[in-house]
Amino acid sequence: STSVLSVASQFAEVNTLSIGFEEKKWDESHISKNISKYYKSNHHELIVRENDVMECLDDFISTIDQPTVDGINTYFISRFSNQLGFKVVLSGLGGDELFGGYPSFSRMKIINHYLNIKNNILSDKIIKSITPYQLLEKKQSRLTDLVQSNNLFDSYIALRGIFSKSEVLNITKKMAGTEINHFLHSSQNINHLNKINSKTRMFELNNYLKNQLLRDSDIFAMKWSTEIRTP
């Protein structure tokens, strides 16, 4: 967002919008204020509280129309934009994917190092001895996937996903079975890439950005008659 603002402010007077939270742990409004002050933008801030979320939850779910773990921020910022009378908004979406802003970039480096050790030293027999049944907490079944993964993409899915590989195949077996797993692997297009950061960037662009963030942004922008453009 800062990169977009730095360019846009060279050509026109810019209005900036951001949301903040009462919980300091999650609030970044002070950063937005400092950036807007530096670039001399007309800054508009919305503080989102717990009651605000609860009041709009039914409308949020009705609008999203499919399961998602994201988008509530875009719901509020699009509504805020509509209330202020703005119809076109520039978004910094994609910045974390391009510039390595997610924790997954550093984590995938560690995982890649582990995969090299595993493939050279640890036997599959030892790795496969760790099963989901030994990891009692449900979400730790993804940890099993991570330990048992033989390639970088499976490790990425175990790191970023909600369900384990076995859960996904069980849910989708009546529709496509293992074909879904094959499709996911074949669509990543990383064979020409050598650096781990480049591969992680492609994973984020192909999966999180394309399949979730862009879709969520589009659906909420349409909800509030706003056009979100992502340079």
PDB file of C-alpha atoms in Angstrom:
ATOM      1  CA  SER A   1       0.000   0.000   0.000  1.00  0.00           C
ATOM      2  CA  THR A   2       2.847   2.375   0.803  1.00  0.00           C
ATOM      3  CA  SER A   3       4.479   1.666  -2.567  1.00  0.00           C
ATOM      4  CA  VAL A   4       1.216   2.408  -4.373  1.00  0.00           C
ATOM      5  CA  LEU A   5       0.742   5.624  -2.388  1.00  0.00           C
ATOM      6  CA  SER A   6       4.297   6.792  -3.029  1.00  0.00           C
ATOM      7  CA  VAL A   7       3.723   6.592  -6.789  1.00  0.00           C
ATOM      8  CA  ALA A   8       0.137   7.904  -6.845  1.00  0.00           C
ATOM      9  CA  SER A   9       0.980  10.919  -4.678  1.00  0.00           C
ATOM     10  CA  GLN A  10       3.424  12.151  -7.334  1.00  0.00           C
ATOM     11  CA  PHE A  11       0.577  12.791  -9.761  1.00  0.00           C
ATOM     12  CA  ALA A  12      -2.468  13.773  -7.715  1.00  0.00           C
ATOM     13  CA  GLU A  13      -3.804  14.624  -4.303  1.00  0.00           C
ATOM     14  CA  VAL A  14      -4.627  11.263  -2.755  1.00  0.00           C
ATOM     15  CA  ASN A  15      -7.214  10.144  -0.221  1.00  0.00           C
ATOM     16  CA  THR A  16      -6.108   7.184   1.891  1.00  0.00           C
ATOM     17  CA  LEU A  17      -8.297   4.799   3.859  1.00  0.00           C
ATOM     18  CA  SER A  18      -7.391   2.303   6.545  1.00  0.00           C
ATOM     19  CA  ILE A  19      -8.992   0.384   9.377  1.00  0.00           C
ATOM     20  CA  GLY A  20      -7.692  -0.020  12.902  1.00  0.00           C
ATOM     21  CA  PHE A  21      -8.590  -2.026  15.986  1.00  0.00           C
ATOM     22  CA  GLU A  22      -8.914  -1.315  19.680  1.00  0.00           C
ATOM     23  CA  GLU A  23      -6.711  -4.342  20.395  1.00  0.00           C
ATOM     24  CA  LYS A  24      -3.159  -3.030  20.176  1.00  0.00           C
ATOM     25  CA  LYS A  25      -1.813  -6.438  19.218  1.00  0.00           C
ATOM     26  CA  TRP A  26      -3.594  -6.289  15.857  1.00  0.00           C
ATOM     27  CA  ASP A  27      -3.713  -2.535  15.297  1.00  0.00           C
ATOM     28  CA  GLU A  28      -1.515  -0.931  12.639  1.00  0.00           C
ATOM     29  CA  SER A  29      -3.386   2.367  12.377  1.00  0.00           C
ATOM     30  CA  HIS A  30      -0.432   4.320  13.778  1.00  0.00           C
ATOM     31  CA  ILE A  31       1.673   3.111  10.844  1.00  0.00           C
ATOM     32  CA  SER A  32      -0.999   4.211   8.370  1.00  0.00           C
ATOM     33  CA  LYS A  33      -1.163   7.637  10.016  1.00  0.00           C
ATOM     34  CA  ASN A  34       2.601   8.115   9.809  1.00  0.00           C
ATOM     35  CA  ILE A  35       2.709   7.057   6.165  1.00  0.00           C
ATOM     36  CA  SER A  36      -0.213   9.288   5.184  1.00  0.00           C
ATOM     37  CA  LYS A  37       1.430  12.203   6.988  1.00  0.00           C
ATOM     38  CA  TYR A  38       4.701  11.604   5.140  1.00  0.00           C
ATOM     39  CA  TYR A  39       2.985  11.564   1.732  1.00  0.00           C
ATOM     40  CA  LYS A  40       0.543  14.350   2.689  1.00  0.00           C
ATOM     41  CA  SER A  41      -2.589  12.361   1.835  1.00  0.00           C
ATOM     42  CA  ASN A  42      -6.097  13.080   3.087  1.00  0.00           C
ATOM     43  CA  HIS A  43      -6.334  10.224   5.533  1.00  0.00           C
ATOM     44  CA  HIS A  44      -9.566   8.534   6.653  1.00  0.00           C
ATOM     45  CA  GLU A  45      -9.521   5.981   9.454  1.00  0.00           C
ATOM     46  CA  LEU A  46     -12.146   3.536  10.680  1.00  0.00           C
ATOM     47  CA  ILE A  47     -11.751   1.782  14.034  1.00  0.00           C
ATOM     48  CA  VAL A  48     -13.453  -1.628  13.921  1.00  0.00           C
ATOM     49  CA  ARG A  49     -14.713  -2.943  17.257  1.00  0.00           C
ATOM     50  CA  GLU A  50     -15.990  -6.343  18.323  1.00  0.00           C
ATOM     51  CA  ASN A  51     -19.613  -5.185  18.246  1.00  0.00           C
ATOM     52  CA  ASP A  52     -19.150  -3.923  14.684  1.00  0.00           C
ATOM     53  CA  VAL A  53     -18.087  -7.380  13.571  1.00  0.00           C
ATOM     54  CA  MET A  54     -20.937  -9.125  15.375  1.00  0.00           C
ATOM     55  CA  GLU A  55     -23.513  -6.743  13.915  1.00  0.00           C
ATOM     56  CA  CYS A  56     -22.401  -7.356  10.331  1.00  0.00           C
ATOM     57  CA  LEU A  57     -21.576 -11.067  10.614  1.00  0.00           C
ATOM     58  CA  ASP A  58     -24.771 -12.341   8.975  1.00  0.00           C
ATOM     59  CA  ASP A  59     -24.398  -9.894   6.100  1.00  0.00           C
ATOM     60  CA  PHE A  60     -20.713 -10.805   5.749  1.00  0.00           C
ATOM     61  CA  ILE A  61     -21.461 -14.529   5.492  1.00  0.00           C
ATOM     62  CA  SER A  62     -24.353 -13.932   3.103  1.00  0.00           C
ATOM     63  CA  THR A  63     -22.138 -11.822   0.857  1.00  0.00           C
ATOM     64  CA  ILE A  64     -19.118 -14.117   0.775  1.00  0.00           C
ATOM     65  CA  ASP A  65     -21.289 -17.012  -0.466  1.00  0.00           C
ATOM     66  CA  GLN A  66     -18.542 -19.611   0.100  1.00  0.00           C
ATOM     67  CA  PRO A  67     -16.219 -20.637   2.949  1.00  0.00           C
ATOM     68  CA  THR A  68     -13.308 -18.290   3.590  1.00  0.00           C
ATOM     69  CA  VAL A  69     -10.993 -17.410   6.467  1.00  0.00           C
ATOM     70  CA  ASP A  70     -10.354 -13.901   5.233  1.00  0.00           C
ATOM     71  CA  GLY A  71     -12.142 -10.875   3.830  1.00  0.00           C
ATOM     72  CA  ILE A  72     -13.676  -9.199   6.872  1.00  0.00           C
ATOM     73  CA  ASN A  73     -11.147  -6.369   6.571  1.00  0.00           C
ATOM     74  CA  THR A  74     -12.098  -5.814   2.922  1.00  0.00           C
ATOM     75  CA  TYR A  75     -15.777  -5.862   3.876  1.00  0.00           C
ATOM     76  CA  PHE A  76     -15.258  -2.958   6.273  1.00  0.00           C
ATOM     77  CA  ILE A  77     -12.894  -0.917   4.103  1.00  0.00           C
ATOM     78  CA  SER A  78     -15.212  -1.259   1.078  1.00  0.00           C
ATOM     79  CA  ARG A  79     -18.204  -0.173   3.146  1.00  0.00           C
ATOM     80  CA  PHE A  80     -16.176   2.726   4.545  1.00  0.00           C
ATOM     81  CA  SER A  81     -15.176   3.760   1.018  1.00  0.00           C
ATOM     82  CA  ASN A  82     -18.815   3.695  -0.049  1.00  0.00           C
ATOM     83  CA  GLN A  83     -19.846   5.836   2.920  1.00  0.00           C
ATOM     84  CA  LEU A  84     -17.192   8.415   2.014  1.00  0.00           C
ATOM     85  CA  GLY A  85     -18.403   8.509  -1.586  1.00  0.00           C
ATOM     86  CA  PHE A  86     -15.333   6.929  -3.220  1.00  0.00           C
ATOM     87  CA  LYS A  87     -16.016   4.591  -6.139  1.00  0.00           C
ATOM     88  CA  VAL A  88     -12.513   3.534  -7.208  1.00  0.00           C
ATOM     89  CA  VAL A  89      -9.845   2.447  -4.717  1.00  0.00           C
ATOM     90  CA  LEU A  90      -6.231   1.399  -5.261  1.00  0.00           C
ATOM     91  CA  SER A  91      -5.145  -1.574  -3.149  1.00  0.00           C
ATOM     92  CA  GLY A  92      -1.726  -2.801  -2.104  1.00  0.00           C
ATOM     93  CA  LEU A  93      -2.895  -6.396  -2.495  1.00  0.00           C
ATOM     94  CA  GLY A  94      -0.050  -8.584  -3.739  1.00  0.00           C
ATOM     95  CA  GLY A  95       2.697  -6.651  -1.998  1.00  0.00           C
ATOM     96  CA  ASP A  96       3.351  -9.356   0.588  1.00  0.00           C
ATOM     97  CA  GLU A  97       3.528 -11.959  -2.167  1.00  0.00           C
ATOM     98  CA  LEU A  98       5.957  -9.953  -4.301  1.00  0.00           C
ATOM     99  CA  PHE A  99       8.186  -8.592  -1.544  1.00  0.00           C
ATOM    100  CA  GLY A 100       8.199 -11.547   0.857  1.00  0.00           C
ATOM    101  CA  GLY A 101       6.082 -10.025   3.593  1.00  0.00           C
ATOM    102  CA  TYR A 102       4.534 -13.238   4.894  1.00  0.00           C
ATOM    103  CA  PRO A 103       6.085 -15.430   7.628  1.00  0.00           C
ATOM    104  CA  SER A 104       5.829 -18.316   5.154  1.00  0.00           C
ATOM    105  CA  PHE A 105       8.885 -17.000   3.300  1.00  0.00           C
ATOM    106  CA  SER A 106      11.208 -17.524   6.262  1.00  0.00           C
ATOM    107  CA  ARG A 107       9.445 -20.719   7.326  1.00  0.00           C
ATOM    108  CA  MET A 108       9.747 -22.300   3.890  1.00  0.00           C
ATOM    109  CA  LYS A 109      13.515 -21.781   4.023  1.00  0.00           C
ATOM    110  CA  ILE A 110      13.615 -23.837   7.216  1.00  0.00           C
ATOM    111  CA  ILE A 111      11.319 -26.481   5.732  1.00  0.00           C
ATOM    112  CA  ASN A 112      13.441 -26.712   2.589  1.00  0.00           C
ATOM    113  CA  HIS A 113      16.516 -27.288   4.740  1.00  0.00           C
ATOM    114  CA  TYR A 114      14.627 -29.998   6.647  1.00  0.00           C
ATOM    115  CA  LEU A 115      13.550 -31.702   3.403  1.00  0.00           C
ATOM    116  CA  ASN A 116      17.171 -31.887   2.271  1.00  0.00           C
ATOM    117  CA  ILE A 117      18.189 -33.472   5.583  1.00  0.00           C
ATOM    118  CA  LYS A 118      15.233 -35.836   5.545  1.00  0.00           C
ATOM    119  CA  ASN A 119      15.856 -37.028   1.995  1.00  0.00           C
ATOM    120  CA  ASN A 120      19.521 -37.627   2.709  1.00  0.00           C
ATOM    121  CA  ILE A 121      19.446 -39.048   6.224  1.00  0.00           C
ATOM    122  CA  LEU A 122      16.041 -39.987   7.626  1.00  0.00           C
ATOM    123  CA  SER A 123      14.297 -43.082   6.358  1.00  0.00           C
ATOM    124  CA  ASP A 124      10.670 -43.074   5.211  1.00  0.00           C
ATOM    125  CA  LYS A 125      10.007 -45.782   7.767  1.00  0.00           C
ATOM    126  CA  ILE A 126      10.890 -43.422  10.615  1.00  0.00           C
ATOM    127  CA  ILE A 127       8.968 -40.511   9.097  1.00  0.00           C
ATOM    128  CA  LYS A 128       5.839 -42.578   8.473  1.00  0.00           C
ATOM    129  CA  SER A 129       5.873 -43.868  12.045  1.00  0.00           C
ATOM    130  CA  ILE A 130       4.476 -40.475  13.045  1.00  0.00           C
ATOM    131  CA  THR A 131       0.771 -40.697  12.283  1.00  0.00           C
ATOM    132  CA  PRO A 132      -2.233 -38.406  12.819  1.00  0.00           C
ATOM    133  CA  TYR A 133      -3.476 -40.781  15.525  1.00  0.00           C
ATOM    134  CA  GLN A 134      -0.411 -40.072  17.617  1.00  0.00           C
ATOM    135  CA  LEU A 135      -0.992 -36.345  17.332  1.00  0.00           C
ATOM    136  CA  LEU A 136      -4.158 -35.957  19.349  1.00  0.00           C
ATOM    137  CA  GLU A 137      -5.062 -32.372  18.505  1.00  0.00           C
ATOM    138  CA  LYS A 138      -6.932 -32.202  15.209  1.00  0.00           C
ATOM    139  CA  LYS A 139      -4.945 -29.355  13.732  1.00  0.00           C
ATOM    140  CA  GLN A 140      -1.726 -31.209  14.409  1.00  0.00           C
ATOM    141  CA  SER A 141      -2.605 -33.695  11.665  1.00  0.00           C
ATOM    142  CA  ARG A 142      -1.213 -31.002   9.363  1.00  0.00           C
ATOM    143  CA  LEU A 143       2.040 -31.287  11.284  1.00  0.00           C
ATOM    144  CA  THR A 144       2.082 -34.945  10.298  1.00  0.00           C
ATOM    145  CA  ASP A 145       1.678 -33.893   6.669  1.00  0.00           C
ATOM    146  CA  LEU A 146       4.577 -31.503   7.119  1.00  0.00           C
ATOM    147  CA  VAL A 147       6.833 -34.171   8.594  1.00  0.00           C
ATOM    148  CA  GLN A 148       5.873 -36.755   5.975  1.00  0.00           C
ATOM    149  CA  SER A 149       5.962 -34.445   2.947  1.00  0.00           C
ATOM    150  CA  ASN A 150       8.440 -35.291   0.204  1.00  0.00           C
ATOM    151  CA  ASN A 151       8.308 -32.070  -1.787  1.00  0.00           C
ATOM    152  CA  LEU A 152       8.146 -28.344  -1.233  1.00  0.00           C
ATOM    153  CA  PHE A 153       4.550 -27.821  -2.363  1.00  0.00           C
ATOM    154  CA  ASP A 154       3.140 -30.482  -0.027  1.00  0.00           C
ATOM    155  CA  SER A 155       5.057 -28.762   2.761  1.00  0.00           C
ATOM    156  CA  TYR A 156       3.607 -25.394   1.776  1.00  0.00           C
ATOM    157  CA  ILE A 157       0.045 -26.767   1.811  1.00  0.00           C
ATOM    158  CA  ALA A 158       0.648 -28.344   5.227  1.00  0.00           C
ATOM    159  CA  LEU A 159       1.965 -25.006   6.481  1.00  0.00           C
ATOM    160  CA  ARG A 160      -0.741 -22.784   4.976  1.00  0.00           C
ATOM    161  CA  GLY A 161      -3.789 -25.039   4.800  1.00  0.00           C
ATOM    162  CA  ILE A 162      -6.595 -25.587   7.279  1.00  0.00           C
ATOM    163  CA  PHE A 163      -7.237 -29.273   6.609  1.00  0.00           C
ATOM    164  CA  SER A 164      -4.717 -32.089   6.361  1.00  0.00           C
ATOM    165  CA  LYS A 165      -4.073 -33.828   3.050  1.00  0.00           C
ATOM    166  CA  SER A 166      -6.038 -36.909   4.115  1.00  0.00           C
ATOM    167  CA  GLU A 167      -8.993 -34.735   5.169  1.00  0.00           C
ATOM    168  CA  VAL A 168      -9.018 -32.927   1.819  1.00  0.00           C
ATOM    169  CA  LEU A 169      -8.913 -36.186  -0.134  1.00  0.00           C
ATOM    170  CA  ASN A 170     -11.667 -37.631   2.041  1.00  0.00           C
ATOM    171  CA  ILE A 171     -13.880 -34.581   1.448  1.00  0.00           C
ATOM    172  CA  THR A 172     -13.261 -34.487  -2.306  1.00  0.00           C
ATOM    173  CA  LYS A 173     -13.007 -38.188  -3.169  1.00  0.00           C
ATOM    174  CA  LYS A 174     -16.607 -38.372  -4.399  1.00  0.00           C
ATOM    175  CA  MET A 175     -15.926 -35.519  -6.808  1.00  0.00           C
ATOM    176  CA  ALA A 176     -12.394 -35.989  -8.026  1.00  0.00           C
ATOM    177  CA  GLY A 177     -10.298 -37.979  -5.570  1.00  0.00           C
ATOM    178  CA  THR A 178      -6.546 -37.720  -6.079  1.00  0.00           C
ATOM    179  CA  GLU A 179      -7.052 -35.723  -9.297  1.00  0.00           C
ATOM    180  CA  ILE A 180      -7.363 -32.563  -7.201  1.00  0.00           C
ATOM    181  CA  ASN A 181      -3.965 -33.179  -5.635  1.00  0.00           C
ATOM    182  CA  HIS A 182      -2.480 -33.791  -9.093  1.00  0.00           C
ATOM    183  CA  PHE A 183      -4.053 -30.589 -10.425  1.00  0.00           C
ATOM    184  CA  LEU A 184      -2.681 -28.522  -7.538  1.00  0.00           C
ATOM    185  CA  HIS A 185       0.829 -29.815  -8.129  1.00  0.00           C
ATOM    186  CA  SER A 186       0.758 -29.382 -11.908  1.00  0.00           C
ATOM    187  CA  SER A 187      -0.537 -25.793 -11.703  1.00  0.00           C
ATOM    188  CA  GLN A 188       2.310 -24.388  -9.580  1.00  0.00           C
ATOM    189  CA  ASN A 189       4.784 -23.768 -12.424  1.00  0.00           C
ATOM    190  CA  ILE A 190       7.968 -23.693 -10.324  1.00  0.00           C
ATOM    191  CA  ASN A 191      10.223 -26.057 -12.295  1.00  0.00           C
ATOM    192  CA  HIS A 192      12.163 -23.145 -13.809  1.00  0.00           C
ATOM    193  CA  LEU A 193      12.794 -21.551 -10.412  1.00  0.00           C
ATOM    194  CA  ASN A 194      15.906 -22.236  -8.347  1.00  0.00           C
ATOM    195  CA  LYS A 195      15.641 -19.997  -5.278  1.00  0.00           C
ATOM    196  CA  ILE A 196      13.382 -20.986  -2.395  1.00  0.00           C
ATOM    197  CA  ASN A 197      12.009 -17.427  -2.094  1.00  0.00           C
ATOM    198  CA  SER A 198      10.982 -17.482  -5.765  1.00  0.00           C
ATOM    199  CA  LYS A 199       9.182 -20.790  -5.296  1.00  0.00           C
ATOM    200  CA  THR A 200       7.397 -19.557  -2.172  1.00  0.00           C
ATOM    201  CA  ARG A 201       6.411 -16.385  -4.018  1.00  0.00           C
ATOM    202  CA  MET A 202       4.864 -18.487  -6.781  1.00  0.00           C
ATOM    203  CA  PHE A 203       2.999 -20.632  -4.233  1.00  0.00           C
ATOM    204  CA  GLU A 204       1.546 -17.504  -2.607  1.00  0.00           C
ATOM    205  CA  LEU A 205       0.578 -15.935  -5.944  1.00  0.00           C
ATOM    206  CA  ASN A 206      -0.983 -19.132  -7.315  1.00  0.00           C
ATOM    207  CA  ASN A 207      -2.883 -20.109  -4.199  1.00  0.00           C
ATOM    208  CA  TYR A 208      -3.505 -17.545  -1.458  1.00  0.00           C
ATOM    209  CA  LEU A 209      -3.621 -14.433  -3.659  1.00  0.00           C
ATOM    210  CA  LYS A 210      -5.394 -15.856  -6.702  1.00  0.00           C
ATOM    211  CA  ASN A 211      -7.829 -18.231  -5.053  1.00  0.00           C
ATOM    212  CA  GLN A 212      -8.692 -16.250  -1.941  1.00  0.00           C
ATOM    213  CA  LEU A 213      -7.573 -12.638  -1.615  1.00  0.00           C
ATOM    214  CA  LEU A 214      -8.517 -11.468  -5.106  1.00  0.00           C
ATOM    215  CA  ARG A 215     -11.833 -13.288  -4.972  1.00  0.00           C
ATOM    216  CA  ASP A 216     -12.710 -11.945  -1.521  1.00  0.00           C
ATOM    217  CA  SER A 217     -11.750  -8.395  -2.516  1.00  0.00           C
ATOM    218  CA  ASP A 218     -13.842  -8.537  -5.666  1.00  0.00           C
ATOM    219  CA  ILE A 219     -16.954  -9.873  -3.951  1.00  0.00           C
ATOM    220  CA  PHE A 220     -16.912  -7.280  -1.155  1.00  0.00           C
ATOM    221  CA  ALA A 221     -16.116  -4.414  -3.494  1.00  0.00           C
ATOM    222  CA  MET A 222     -19.154  -5.356  -5.590  1.00  0.00           C
ATOM    223  CA  LYS A 223     -21.238  -5.554  -2.425  1.00  0.00           C
ATOM    224  CA  TRP A 224     -20.539  -1.869  -1.722  1.00  0.00           C
ATOM    225  CA  SER A 225     -20.463  -0.676  -5.360  1.00  0.00           C
ATOM    226  CA  THR A 226     -16.727  -0.026  -5.168  1.00  0.00           C
ATOM    227  CA  GLU A 227     -14.061  -0.916  -7.702  1.00  0.00           C
ATOM    228  CA  ILE A 228     -10.831  -2.145  -6.140  1.00  0.00           C
ATOM    229  CA  ARG A 229      -7.843  -1.990  -8.461  1.00  0.00           C
ATOM    230  CA  THR A 230      -4.656  -3.865  -7.610  1.00  0.00           C
ATOM    231  CA  PRO A 231      -1.667  -2.387  -9.472  1.00  0.00           C
TER     232      PRO A 231
END
